[in-house]
Amino acid sequence: MTTPRMAPSLAKRFRSGRVSLDFAHTAATDEWIEPELIGDAAGLERWLGHVLRPMRITTATPAGTRDNDDPTTSADLTTIADLTTSARPTDEVTAAHELRGAILRLARILSRDNDVDDLPGVDVETVNRYAASPPPAPRMAVDGTAAATTATVPQALSVLARDAVDLFTGPLAHRIRECEADGCAFLFVDASRPGTRRWCSMERCGNLLKVRKHRSTTTP
């Protein structure tokens, strides 16, 4: 099985600095993002396989494609394993959308209020629930490099949720920014030393704004 590849033009759109924020932007936020990058199992596998390399992602058999009497169907379609809560999606795409929405809402709040005292409990619980699922075990190749690991979607979502927890509870939480360019709501982590970065990327929005400003000052 080969790792799904994403078009270079698409890959360049993810410049947030954290994989959990990249994941949060797989749905439309402005004209730069495709309407839906993980709208089905194939899209989900492709995106996860691209950003979590060298993991190889395996998706469950879509609901409705197996005989109802098959005793393995329910287990195969369980999205989050070994959790006590019963309120969990059983479709992997739905699960991904649930986690994505929670991460995006929390990140948006933190980007606008660094001193927030009370984050939405439902979203916090959602992220914690997915983070509680065990991630894939790392593997080493005989040449000492990281070997490809086959991961299920629940394991991949756990990696994303854990990255979000680390970001939201760590020293970079106050560095989550929202791009200041008109028409762009992209979130990113400001890793600049002074902490004054304004745009998601110079290539994406910074140069465009500079060109517009220049034209406005030179046009009679």
XYZ file of C-alpha atoms in Angstrom:
220
model
C 0.000 0.000 0.000
C 1.461 3.366 -0.982
C 1.043 6.562 0.987
C -1.579 8.766 -0.684
C -0.027 11.850 -2.212
C -1.551 15.293 -2.139
C -1.114 17.760 -4.974
C 1.710 20.242 -4.243
C -0.676 23.170 -4.698
C -2.921 21.700 -2.030
C -0.130 20.822 0.365
C 1.153 24.404 0.283
C -2.092 25.647 1.766
C -1.270 24.169 5.152
C 1.189 26.438 6.921
C -0.239 26.730 10.415
C 2.788 25.314 12.218
C 0.821 22.547 13.939
C -0.776 19.485 12.438
C -3.914 19.879 14.582
C -4.508 23.356 13.139
C -3.859 22.054 9.644
C -6.537 19.467 10.335
C -8.928 22.167 11.541
C -8.637 23.827 8.135
C -9.678 20.877 6.009
C -13.095 22.497 5.607
C -13.772 25.775 3.841
C -12.748 28.875 5.777
C -12.031 31.154 2.839
C -11.432 31.060 -0.892
C -8.024 29.440 -0.428
C -9.333 26.205 1.035
C -11.185 23.533 -0.892
C -14.864 23.206 0.135
C -14.226 19.875 1.860
C -11.009 17.886 1.888
C -12.196 14.993 4.037
C -15.779 14.613 2.880
C -15.519 10.859 2.387
C -13.357 7.921 3.453
C -11.029 8.285 0.471
C -10.423 11.970 1.161
C -9.855 11.297 4.844
C -7.341 8.541 4.115
C -5.559 10.728 1.566
C -5.250 13.725 3.866
C -4.185 11.750 6.930
C -1.701 9.775 4.869
C -0.166 13.004 3.586
C 0.244 14.897 6.846
C 1.070 11.958 9.139
C 3.737 10.315 7.002
C 5.291 7.775 7.361
C 2.005 6.422 8.735
C -0.117 4.387 6.359
C -3.788 4.952 7.090
C -6.385 2.203 6.845
C -10.070 3.065 6.910
C -12.905 0.832 8.058
C -15.290 -0.694 5.546
C -18.008 1.911 4.876
C -21.333 1.303 6.576
C -23.841 -0.562 4.454
C -21.309 -2.548 2.456
C -21.368 -5.638 4.656
C -23.973 -8.183 5.470
C -25.889 -7.219 8.588
C -25.269 -10.671 9.981
C -21.500 -10.262 9.771
C -20.386 -10.245 13.440
C -17.281 -8.191 12.644
C -19.129 -5.209 11.211
C -19.805 -3.418 14.490
C -16.245 -3.812 15.744
C -14.705 -2.754 12.458
C -16.767 0.415 12.330
C -16.112 1.496 15.908
C -14.398 4.832 15.615
C -12.906 5.400 19.036
C -11.765 2.248 20.794
C -11.618 1.456 24.502
C -13.486 4.550 25.709
C -16.127 4.487 28.399
C -18.412 7.051 26.778
C -21.268 5.718 24.667
C -21.801 9.021 22.837
C -19.312 8.412 20.069
C -19.633 8.370 16.293
C -19.381 5.012 14.553
C -18.498 6.467 11.154
C -14.896 7.536 10.702
C -15.634 10.576 8.548
C -18.244 11.785 11.036
C -15.736 11.252 13.832
C -13.112 13.264 11.986
C -15.571 16.100 11.431
C -16.530 16.091 15.111
C -12.917 16.379 16.246
C -12.103 18.942 13.573
C -14.944 21.217 14.641
C -13.954 21.056 18.299
C -10.308 21.884 17.554
C -11.241 24.773 15.278
C -13.640 26.339 17.782
C -11.166 26.087 20.654
C -8.297 27.450 18.574
C -10.444 30.345 17.362
C -11.313 31.298 20.943
C -7.686 31.136 22.066
C -6.558 33.224 19.096
C -8.892 36.040 20.130
C -8.587 35.877 23.916
C -5.306 34.768 25.447
C -6.706 35.142 28.954
C -9.803 33.010 28.484
C -10.746 31.265 31.733
C -13.516 28.956 30.602
C -13.383 27.085 27.291
C -16.532 25.336 25.995
C -16.812 22.130 27.983
C -18.333 20.132 25.134
C -15.423 20.893 22.816
C -12.845 20.259 25.528
C -14.425 16.889 26.275
C -14.513 15.999 22.587
C -10.792 16.648 22.167
C -10.006 14.771 25.379
C -12.101 11.822 24.255
C -10.233 11.413 21.006
C -6.877 11.992 22.704
C -7.671 9.122 25.083
C -7.637 6.628 22.244
C -4.233 4.927 21.888
C -2.009 6.285 19.098
C -0.074 3.989 16.753
C 3.166 2.569 18.084
C 6.291 3.962 16.405
C 8.509 1.526 14.506
C 12.182 1.598 13.634
C 13.775 0.218 10.474
C 17.026 -1.755 10.428
C 18.868 1.296 9.070
C 17.925 3.292 12.162
C 15.281 5.434 10.513
C 11.576 5.651 11.309
C 9.647 2.875 9.584
C 6.201 3.236 8.104
C 3.453 2.393 10.561
C 0.011 1.200 9.578
C -2.525 3.193 11.581
C -6.283 3.104 11.800
C -8.294 6.289 11.545
C -9.024 6.274 15.312
C -5.295 6.071 15.980
C -4.615 8.912 13.546
C -7.313 11.063 15.135
C -5.715 10.387 18.497
C -2.442 11.823 17.185
C -4.261 14.975 16.040
C -6.184 15.351 19.298
C -3.034 14.919 21.374
C -1.285 17.577 19.321
C -4.210 19.908 19.999
C -4.056 19.225 23.742
C -0.319 19.902 23.744
C -0.822 23.144 21.816
C -3.788 24.448 23.807
C -2.234 23.699 27.208
C 1.364 24.622 26.398
C 3.372 27.834 26.090
C 2.356 28.337 22.459
C -1.350 28.660 23.250
C -0.959 32.445 23.488
C 0.783 32.419 20.102
C -2.230 31.122 18.159
C -3.135 33.852 15.688
C -5.801 34.535 13.103
C -4.525 35.899 9.801
C -5.193 39.632 9.501
C -5.673 39.561 5.740
C -9.149 40.410 4.487
C -11.032 37.278 3.530
C -8.632 34.937 5.322
C -9.537 33.318 8.614
C -6.591 30.936 8.677
C -5.212 30.131 12.128
C -1.501 29.665 12.711
C 1.092 29.484 15.460
C 3.271 32.588 15.592
C 6.756 31.184 16.144
C 8.519 34.471 15.386
C 10.806 35.760 18.117
C 8.961 39.056 18.694
C 5.541 37.440 18.338
C 4.335 39.998 15.819
C 3.524 37.843 12.810
C 0.337 39.105 11.124
C -0.289 36.718 8.248
C -0.653 32.975 7.872
C 2.217 33.165 5.360
C 3.976 35.800 3.320
C 3.360 33.817 0.143
C -0.318 33.288 0.858
C -1.440 36.659 2.182
C 1.485 38.905 3.093
C 2.691 39.623 -0.436
C -0.862 40.105 -1.658
C -1.526 42.750 0.969
C 1.744 44.495 0.251
C 0.900 44.653 -3.458
C -2.528 46.073 -2.693
C -1.057 48.665 -0.340
C 1.536 49.670 -2.913
C -1.098 50.066 -5.609
C -3.283 52.157 -3.339
C -0.432 54.564 -2.631
C 0.746 54.860 -6.234
C -2.612 55.072 -8.004
C -3.659 58.737 -8.517
